[in-house]
CSV table of C-alpha atoms and ligand atoms in Angstrom, one decimal:
chain,number,residue,atom,x,y,z
A,152,MET,CA,98.3,279.0,138.0
A,153,THR,CA,101.2,281.2,136.1
A,154,ARG,CA,103.7,280.6,138.1
A,155,CYS,CA,102.8,276.6,137.2
A,156,SER,CA,102.8,277.3,133.9
A,157,GLU,CA,105.8,279.7,134.2
A,158,THR,CA,107.4,276.8,135.5
A,159,THR,CA,105.9,274.4,133.0
A,160,GLN,CA,107.5,276.3,130.5
A,161,ARG,CA,111.1,276.6,131.8
A,162,ILE,CA,111.0,273.1,132.3
A,163,ASP,CA,109.9,272.1,128.8
A,164,ALA,CA,112.4,274.6,127.8
A,165,ALA,CA,115.1,272.8,129.6
A,166,THR,CA,113.9,269.0,128.6
A,167,GLY,CA,112.8,269.7,125.4
A,168,GLY,CA,109.6,267.9,126.6
A,169,THR,CA,110.7,264.7,127.8
A,170,ARG,CA,109.0,263.6,130.1
A,171,LEU,CA,111.2,260.7,131.8
A,172,ARG,CA,108.2,260.0,134.6
A,173,ARG,CA,105.6,259.2,131.4
A,174,LEU,CA,107.1,255.4,131.4
A,175,ARG,CA,106.9,255.1,135.6
A,176,GLN,CA,103.3,256.0,135.0
A,177,HIS,CA,101.5,252.3,135.8
A,178,ASP,CA,102.7,249.3,136.9
A,179,TRP,CA,102.5,247.5,132.9
A,180,THR,CA,104.6,250.4,131.6
A,181,ARG,CA,107.4,249.9,134.3
A,182,ARG,CA,107.5,246.5,133.5
A,183,LEU,CA,107.6,246.9,130.0
A,184,VAL,CA,110.7,249.1,129.6
A,185,ARG,CA,112.7,247.2,132.4
A,186,GLU,CA,116.2,246.7,131.3
A,187,THR,CA,117.1,244.0,134.0
A,188,GLU,CA,115.2,241.1,135.9
A,189,VAL,CA,116.1,238.6,138.4
A,190,THR,CA,115.0,234.9,137.5
A,191,VAL,CA,115.5,231.8,139.1
A,192,ASN,CA,118.3,230.9,136.5
A,193,ASP,CA,120.6,233.5,137.8
A,194,LEU,CA,120.5,231.9,141.3
A,195,ILE,CA,123.4,229.6,142.9
A,196,TRP,CA,122.6,228.5,146.5
A,197,PRO,CA,125.4,228.1,148.8
A,198,ILE,CA,124.5,225.5,151.9
A,199,PHE,CA,127.2,224.4,155.0
A,200,VAL,CA,127.1,220.7,155.5
A,201,ARG,CA,128.3,218.8,158.6
A,202,GLU,CA,129.3,215.6,159.8
A,203,GLY,CA,126.3,212.9,161.8
A,204,SER,CA,122.6,212.7,161.7
A,205,GLY,CA,119.6,214.8,163.1
A,206,ALA,CA,118.2,218.4,163.6
A,207,ASP,CA,119.7,221.9,161.1
A,208,GLU,CA,122.3,223.5,163.2
A,209,PRO,CA,121.5,227.2,162.8
A,210,VAL,CA,124.4,229.4,162.2
A,211,ALA,CA,123.9,232.4,165.1
A,212,ALA,CA,125.1,234.9,162.5
A,213,MET,CA,123.2,233.9,160.0
A,214,PRO,CA,119.5,233.8,160.9
A,215,GLY,CA,117.8,231.1,158.4
A,216,VAL,CA,120.6,229.5,157.2
A,217,PHE,CA,121.8,226.4,158.7
A,218,ARG,CA,124.5,223.6,158.7
A,219,LEU,CA,123.2,220.6,157.3
A,220,SER,CA,123.8,216.8,157.8
A,221,LEU,CA,124.2,215.3,154.6
A,222,ALA,CA,121.0,213.9,154.3
A,223,ARG,CA,119.5,217.1,154.9
A,224,CYS,CA,122.0,218.4,151.8
A,225,VAL,CA,120.1,215.7,149.3
A,226,ASP,CA,116.6,217.3,150.5
A,227,ALA,CA,118.2,221.1,149.9
A,228,ALA,CA,119.2,220.0,146.2
A,229,ARG,CA,115.9,218.5,145.9
A,230,GLU,CA,114.5,221.7,147.0
A,231,ALA,CA,116.7,223.8,144.7
A,232,ARG,CA,115.5,221.5,141.3
A,233,ASP,CA,111.8,221.9,142.7
A,234,LEU,CA,112.3,225.5,142.7
A,235,GLY,CA,114.4,225.5,139.6
A,236,ILE,CA,117.7,226.8,141.2
A,237,PRO,CA,120.2,225.6,138.8
A,238,VAL,CA,123.9,225.2,141.2
A,239,ILE,CA,124.2,224.4,144.9
A,240,ALA,CA,127.6,225.3,145.9
A,241,LEU,CA,128.7,223.1,148.9
A,242,PHE,CA,130.8,224.2,152.2
A,243,PRO,CA,131.5,222.0,154.9
A,244,PHE,CA,132.2,222.4,158.4
A,245,THR,CA,135.1,220.0,159.2
A,246,ASP,CA,135.4,218.0,162.6
A,247,PRO,CA,138.4,220.6,164.5
A,248,ALA,CA,139.9,216.5,164.7
A,249,LEU,CA,140.3,216.5,160.8
A,250,ARG,CA,142.1,219.7,160.7
A,251,ASP,CA,145.6,220.1,160.3
A,252,GLU,CA,148.7,222.0,159.2
A,253,GLY,CA,148.7,220.6,155.9
A,254,GLY,CA,144.7,220.5,155.2
A,255,THR,CA,145.4,217.1,154.0
A,256,GLU,CA,141.9,216.1,154.7
A,257,ALA,CA,140.9,218.4,151.7
A,258,VAL,CA,142.2,215.4,149.2
A,259,ASN,CA,140.4,213.0,151.0
A,260,ASP,CA,138.6,211.3,148.2
A,261,ALA,CA,135.8,210.3,151.1
A,262,ASN,CA,135.9,214.0,153.2
A,263,LEU,CA,132.6,215.1,154.0
A,264,VAL,CA,132.3,217.4,150.6
A,265,CYS,CA,132.9,214.5,148.2
A,266,ARG,CA,130.6,211.9,150.5
A,267,THR,CA,127.6,215.0,150.0
A,268,THR,CA,128.6,215.7,146.1
A,269,ARG,CA,128.2,211.8,145.6
A,270,ALA,CA,124.9,211.5,147.4
A,271,ILE,CA,123.3,214.9,145.6
A,272,LYS,CA,124.3,213.6,142.0
A,273,GLU,CA,122.7,210.6,142.8
A,274,ALA,CA,119.6,211.4,144.1
A,275,VAL,CA,118.9,214.8,142.2
A,276,PRO,CA,121.6,214.6,139.1
A,277,GLU,CA,119.9,217.9,137.5
A,278,VAL,CA,121.2,220.4,140.0
A,279,GLY,CA,124.8,221.3,139.3
A,280,ILE,CA,127.3,221.2,142.1
A,281,LEU,CA,130.2,223.9,142.7
A,282,CYS,CA,132.6,223.0,145.2
A,283,ASP,CA,135.1,225.7,146.7
A,284,VAL,CA,138.7,224.9,146.0
A,285,ALA,CA,140.6,226.5,148.8
A,286,LEU,CA,142.0,225.0,152.2
A,287,ASP,CA,140.9,227.0,154.7
A,288,PRO,CA,137.7,224.4,156.3
A,289,TYR,CA,140.5,221.7,156.5
A,290,THR,CA,143.6,224.0,158.2
A,291,SER,CA,144.4,224.0,161.3
A,292,HIS,CA,145.4,227.6,160.9
A,293,GLY,CA,142.6,228.5,159.1
A,294,HIS,CA,144.4,230.0,155.7
A,295,ASP,CA,143.8,228.9,152.2
A,296,GLY,CA,147.0,227.5,151.4
A,297,ILE,CA,149.8,225.5,153.3
A,298,MET,CA,151.9,227.8,155.8
A,299,ARG,CA,155.7,228.2,155.9
A,300,GLY,CA,156.3,230.2,158.9
A,301,HIS,CA,154.3,233.0,158.7
A,302,ARG,CA,154.0,233.2,155.0
A,303,ILE,CA,151.6,231.4,152.4
A,304,ASP,CA,153.3,229.1,150.1
A,305,ASN,CA,152.1,229.5,147.4
A,306,ASP,CA,153.6,227.0,145.0
A,307,ALA,CA,153.2,224.0,147.4
A,308,SER,CA,149.6,225.1,148.1
A,309,VAL,CA,148.3,224.8,144.2
A,310,GLU,CA,149.2,221.4,144.2
A,311,MET,CA,147.1,220.7,146.9
A,312,LEU,CA,144.5,222.1,145.6
A,313,CYS,CA,144.9,220.6,142.6
A,314,ARG,CA,144.3,217.1,144.4
A,315,GLN,CA,141.5,218.8,145.8
A,316,ALA,CA,140.1,219.8,142.5
A,317,ILE,CA,140.7,215.8,141.6
A,318,VAL,CA,139.2,214.5,144.2
A,319,GLN,CA,135.6,216.6,143.8
A,320,ALA,CA,135.5,216.2,140.0
A,321,LYS,CA,135.7,212.8,140.9
A,322,ALA,CA,133.1,213.0,143.3
A,323,GLY,CA,131.2,214.2,140.8
A,324,CYS,CA,131.4,218.2,141.3
A,325,ASP,CA,130.2,220.0,138.2
A,326,ILE,CA,131.7,223.5,138.7
A,327,ILE,CA,135.0,223.8,140.5
A,328,GLY,CA,135.5,227.2,142.4
A,329,PRO,CA,138.9,228.3,143.5
A,330,SER,CA,138.4,230.6,146.5
A,331,ASP,CA,141.7,230.6,148.2
A,332,MET,CA,143.8,233.6,145.4
A,333,MET,CA,146.7,231.7,144.8
A,334,ASP,CA,148.7,232.8,141.8
A,335,GLY,CA,148.6,230.3,138.9
A,336,ARG,CA,146.1,228.4,140.3
A,337,VAL,CA,143.0,228.1,137.6
A,338,ALA,CA,146.1,226.9,134.5
A,339,CYS,CA,147.2,224.2,137.0
A,340,ILE,CA,143.7,223.2,138.0
A,341,ARG,CA,142.6,223.0,134.1
A,342,ALA,CA,145.5,221.2,133.8
A,343,ALA,CA,145.6,218.7,136.2
A,344,LEU,CA,141.5,218.0,135.7
A,345,ASP,CA,142.2,217.6,131.9
A,346,ALA,CA,144.7,215.0,132.6
A,347,GLU,CA,142.3,213.3,134.5
A,348,GLY,CA,139.9,213.1,131.9
A,349,PHE,CA,137.6,215.7,133.5
A,350,SER,CA,137.8,217.9,130.4
A,351,ASP,CA,134.3,219.4,130.8
A,352,THR,CA,134.3,220.1,134.5
A,353,LEU,CA,133.9,223.9,134.6
A,354,ILE,CA,135.9,226.0,136.6
A,355,MET,CA,134.2,229.5,138.1
A,356,SER,CA,137.5,231.1,139.4
A,357,TYR,CA,137.2,233.9,142.0
A,358,ALA,CA,138.8,236.4,140.0
A,359,ALA,CA,138.5,239.4,142.5
A,360,LYS,CA,138.1,238.3,145.7
A,361,TYR,CA,139.1,240.9,148.4
A,362,ALA,CA,140.5,240.5,152.0
A,363,SER,CA,136.8,241.5,153.7
A,364,ALA,CA,135.3,241.9,156.9
A,365,PHE,CA,132.0,241.0,155.1
A,366,TYR,CA,133.5,236.7,155.7
A,367,GLY,CA,132.4,236.8,159.3
A,368,PRO,CA,129.7,235.1,159.6
A,369,PHE,CA,131.0,232.5,157.0
A,370,ARG,CA,133.8,231.8,159.0
A,371,GLU,CA,131.7,230.8,161.5
A,372,ALA,CA,129.6,228.5,159.9
A,373,VAL,CA,132.8,226.7,159.0
A,374,GLY,CA,134.2,226.8,162.0
A,375,SER,CA,137.3,228.5,160.8
A,376,GLY,CA,136.9,232.3,161.9
A,377,SER,CA,138.4,231.2,165.3
A,378,MET,CA,141.3,228.9,164.1
A,379,LEU,CA,142.7,231.9,161.5
A,380,ARG,CA,146.3,233.1,162.4
A,381,GLY,CA,146.6,236.5,161.2
A,382,ASP,CA,144.7,237.1,158.1
A,383,LYS,CA,144.3,237.0,154.2
A,384,ARG,CA,146.1,240.1,153.1
A,385,THR,CA,148.5,238.5,151.3
A,386,TYR,CA,146.8,236.4,149.1
A,387,GLN,CA,143.2,238.2,148.9
A,388,MET,CA,142.9,241.1,146.9
A,389,ASP,CA,143.2,244.9,149.0
A,390,TYR,CA,140.0,246.6,148.6
A,391,GLY,CA,141.8,250.3,147.5
A,392,ASN,CA,142.3,248.4,144.6
A,393,GLY,CA,139.7,248.3,141.1
A,394,ALA,CA,142.1,247.8,138.6
A,395,GLU,CA,143.9,245.3,140.0
A,396,ALA,CA,140.8,242.7,139.7
A,397,LEU,CA,140.9,243.7,135.8
A,398,ARG,CA,144.6,242.2,135.6
A,399,GLU,CA,143.5,239.2,138.4
A,400,ALA,CA,140.2,238.5,135.5
A,401,GLU,CA,142.4,239.1,132.8
A,402,GLN,CA,144.9,235.9,134.2
A,403,ASP,CA,142.7,234.0,135.3
A,404,ILE,CA,140.8,234.1,131.6
A,405,ALA,CA,143.7,233.2,130.0
A,406,GLU,CA,144.4,230.4,132.5
A,407,GLY,CA,141.3,228.8,131.5
A,408,ALA,CA,138.5,229.8,133.8
A,409,ASP,CA,135.1,229.5,131.9
A,410,MET,CA,133.2,232.0,134.5
A,411,ILE,CA,134.9,234.7,136.3
A,412,MET,CA,133.2,235.8,140.1
A,413,VAL,CA,133.4,238.8,142.0
A,414,LYS,CA,133.6,238.7,146.1
A,415,PRO,CA,132.1,240.6,148.0
A,416,GLY,CA,129.2,241.2,146.1
A,417,MET,CA,127.0,244.6,146.9
A,418,PRO,CA,130.3,246.8,148.2
A,419,TYR,CA,131.9,245.6,144.9
A,420,LEU,CA,129.6,246.5,142.4
A,421,ASP,CA,132.2,248.5,140.7
A,422,ILE,CA,134.5,245.9,140.2
A,423,VAL,CA,131.1,243.4,138.6
A,424,ALA,CA,130.3,245.9,136.3
A,425,LYS,CA,133.6,246.7,135.2
A,426,LEU,CA,134.5,243.0,134.9
A,427,ALA,CA,131.3,242.3,132.7
A,428,GLN,CA,132.4,245.1,130.3
A,429,ASN,CA,135.8,243.9,129.6
A,430,PHE,CA,135.6,240.5,129.1
A,431,ALA,CA,133.2,238.3,127.3
A,432,MET,CA,132.9,236.4,130.3
A,433,PRO,CA,130.1,235.0,132.3
A,434,THR,CA,130.4,237.3,135.5
A,435,PHE,CA,128.8,236.2,138.9
A,436,ALA,CA,128.8,237.9,142.0
A,437,TYR,CA,129.1,236.9,145.9
A,438,GLN,CA,126.5,238.3,148.1
A,439,THR,CA,128.7,237.1,151.3
A,440,SER,CA,127.6,236.0,154.4
A,441,GLY,CA,127.8,239.6,156.0
A,442,GLU,CA,125.9,240.9,153.3
A,443,TYR,CA,123.1,238.4,153.8
A,444,SER,CA,123.4,239.1,157.7
A,445,MET,CA,123.1,243.1,157.9
A,446,ILE,CA,119.9,242.7,155.9
A,447,MET,CA,118.5,240.2,157.9
A,448,ALA,CA,119.8,242.0,161.2
A,449,ALA,CA,118.2,245.3,159.9
A,450,ALA,CA,114.8,243.2,159.1
A,451,ALA,CA,114.9,241.7,162.3
A,452,ASN,CA,114.6,245.1,163.8
A,453,GLY,CA,111.9,245.9,162.0
A,454,TRP,CA,114.8,248.9,160.3
A,455,LEU,CA,114.1,247.8,156.6
A,456,ASP,CA,111.3,245.3,154.5
A,457,GLY,CA,113.5,242.3,154.3
A,458,ASP,CA,111.7,240.9,151.4
A,459,ARG,CA,112.2,243.8,149.5
A,460,ALA,CA,116.1,244.4,150.3
A,461,MET,CA,116.6,241.1,149.4
A,462,MET,CA,114.9,241.3,145.6
A,463,GLU,CA,116.4,245.2,145.2
A,464,SER,CA,119.9,243.4,146.1
A,465,LEU,CA,119.5,240.6,143.8
A,466,ALA,CA,118.3,243.5,140.6
A,467,ALA,CA,121.4,245.6,141.9
A,468,PHE,CA,123.8,242.4,140.7
A,469,LYS,CA,121.9,242.0,136.9
A,470,ARG,CA,122.3,245.8,136.5
A,471,ALA,CA,125.7,245.9,137.3
A,472,GLY,CA,126.2,243.1,134.6
A,473,ALA,CA,126.1,239.9,136.4
A,474,ALA,CA,125.0,236.5,134.9
A,475,GLY,CA,124.3,235.2,138.6
A,476,VAL,CA,124.4,235.7,142.3
A,477,LEU,CA,125.6,232.9,145.1
A,478,SER,CA,123.1,233.8,147.6
A,479,TYR,CA,121.9,232.8,150.9
A,480,PHE,CA,118.8,233.8,149.8
A,481,SER,CA,118.4,231.8,146.8
A,482,PRO,CA,115.6,229.8,148.0
A,483,ARG,CA,113.8,232.7,149.5
A,484,VAL,CA,114.3,234.4,146.0
A,485,ALA,CA,112.8,231.6,144.2
A,486,ARG,CA,109.8,231.1,146.0
A,487,ARG,CA,108.9,234.9,146.5
A,488,LEU,CA,109.8,234.8,142.4
A,489,ARG,CA,106.8,232.0,141.8
A,490,GLY,CA,104.5,234.3,144.2
A,491,ALA,CA,104.5,231.7,147.1
B,661,LIG,C1,137.1,230.3,151.5
B,661,LIG,C2,135.9,231.4,151.2
B,661,LIG,C3,135.1,232.2,152.1
B,661,LIG,C4,134.1,232.4,151.8
B,661,LIG,C5,133.8,231.4,150.8
B,661,LIG,N1,135.2,230.9,150.3
B,661,LIG,C6,136.1,232.6,153.5
B,661,LIG,C7,137.2,233.1,153.3
B,661,LIG,O1,137.5,233.6,152.4
B,661,LIG,O2,138.1,233.6,154.3
B,661,LIG,C8,132.8,233.4,151.8
B,661,LIG,C9,132.0,233.2,152.0
B,661,LIG,C10,130.7,234.1,152.7
B,661,LIG,O3,131.3,235.2,153.3
B,661,LIG,O4,129.5,234.4,152.3
B,661,LIG,N2,137.8,230.5,151.3
C-alpha cells in the first residue's frame, strides 16, 4: 500500500496530476475526443475493367478483387452510389493484341475505359469517375510513357498523355489522374482540357509517386507486369527521398492540379503528412494493391483480424492529414461503416 501511494505521489509529482487514461475509460469518452474519423465520403474505389461479358475474373494476388466486364462495372458504380462512395477509379485490362510501342490504344476514344465511362455516366451519373492517365495499360513494354531506345521520352509522352486525357474527358470522366510522373504533364493536360472546353474537369495529380514494389499485384490485375521492360526508376520517385516530394507537389500545384496524391500510402504516411501540412490542398493517399494484399494475406492465415486492420489502416491515412484514400477496401469499409 505504501509502495503504491509512494508511486502515486511520484506519478502525480511528475505529471502534475494529469492522467491521460481518464479520457480512454469509456467508449463514449473515446468517441467524444476522437480527432479524426473515416467516413464513406473519404473513399475512392479503384475498379479493374475487362473486355467481354460473363463472370468476374479473380485477381490471384488480390483476394476479393476482380476484373469486371463493362456491365459489371456499371453494377459496381450502382453499388458505390448506394453505399455513398463518392468516386470510382477505372483501370483497364487491355487485350495484349491492342498494346503497342506507342500505346496508341490510350487515345482511342472507343477504348475500354472510355466505353465504360460512358456507360457508367449514362446509368449512374451521380458517381464521380476518375481515370488514370498513363500509357502502361496500353504499351507493349509496360512503361507509362513512350520509349526512345532505352529512355522514356518525356515530352513525346506528355503529348500522348494530353490526348489520352481529352478522350477520357470527352467520355465523361470527372477527374483526370496523371499517374505517369512525366515532368510538366499537369500544365500541358490542364491547357489541353481547357482548349477543348473541359475547364470543369478536375485533375488529381499523382504528385509524389514512388518507384515501388507495392504495385506488383496491380500489374498482374492490368496485365502489364510480365510485359514491363526494366523498371520505372527514371520517372517514379526514389523511395529514399522525402524533401523531393515537396518539390513535386509544389510543381503540380503551380501547374494547375486541383488535388494531389501520394502513392504508395501506408509506408509513406510521412509524405502524406508533409504535403498535407505544407500545402492548403486536398491531399489523397493511394493504399496500393500490395498494401491491400498484405492485409488480406495475413488475415487469410489468421495472423491478424482483417476487418480491424482494414479500419485501422484507413484511420491512419486520415490522421496523417489525408482528405481521402484510394482503397480496394472501399466497398467493404463503406458496408462496415453502415454497420452491415
Ligand atoms: C499506372 C499505375 C500503377 C498504379 C496505379 N496506376 C502502377 C505503376 O505505376 O506501375 C498502382 C496501383 C496499385 O498498386 O494499386 N501508372
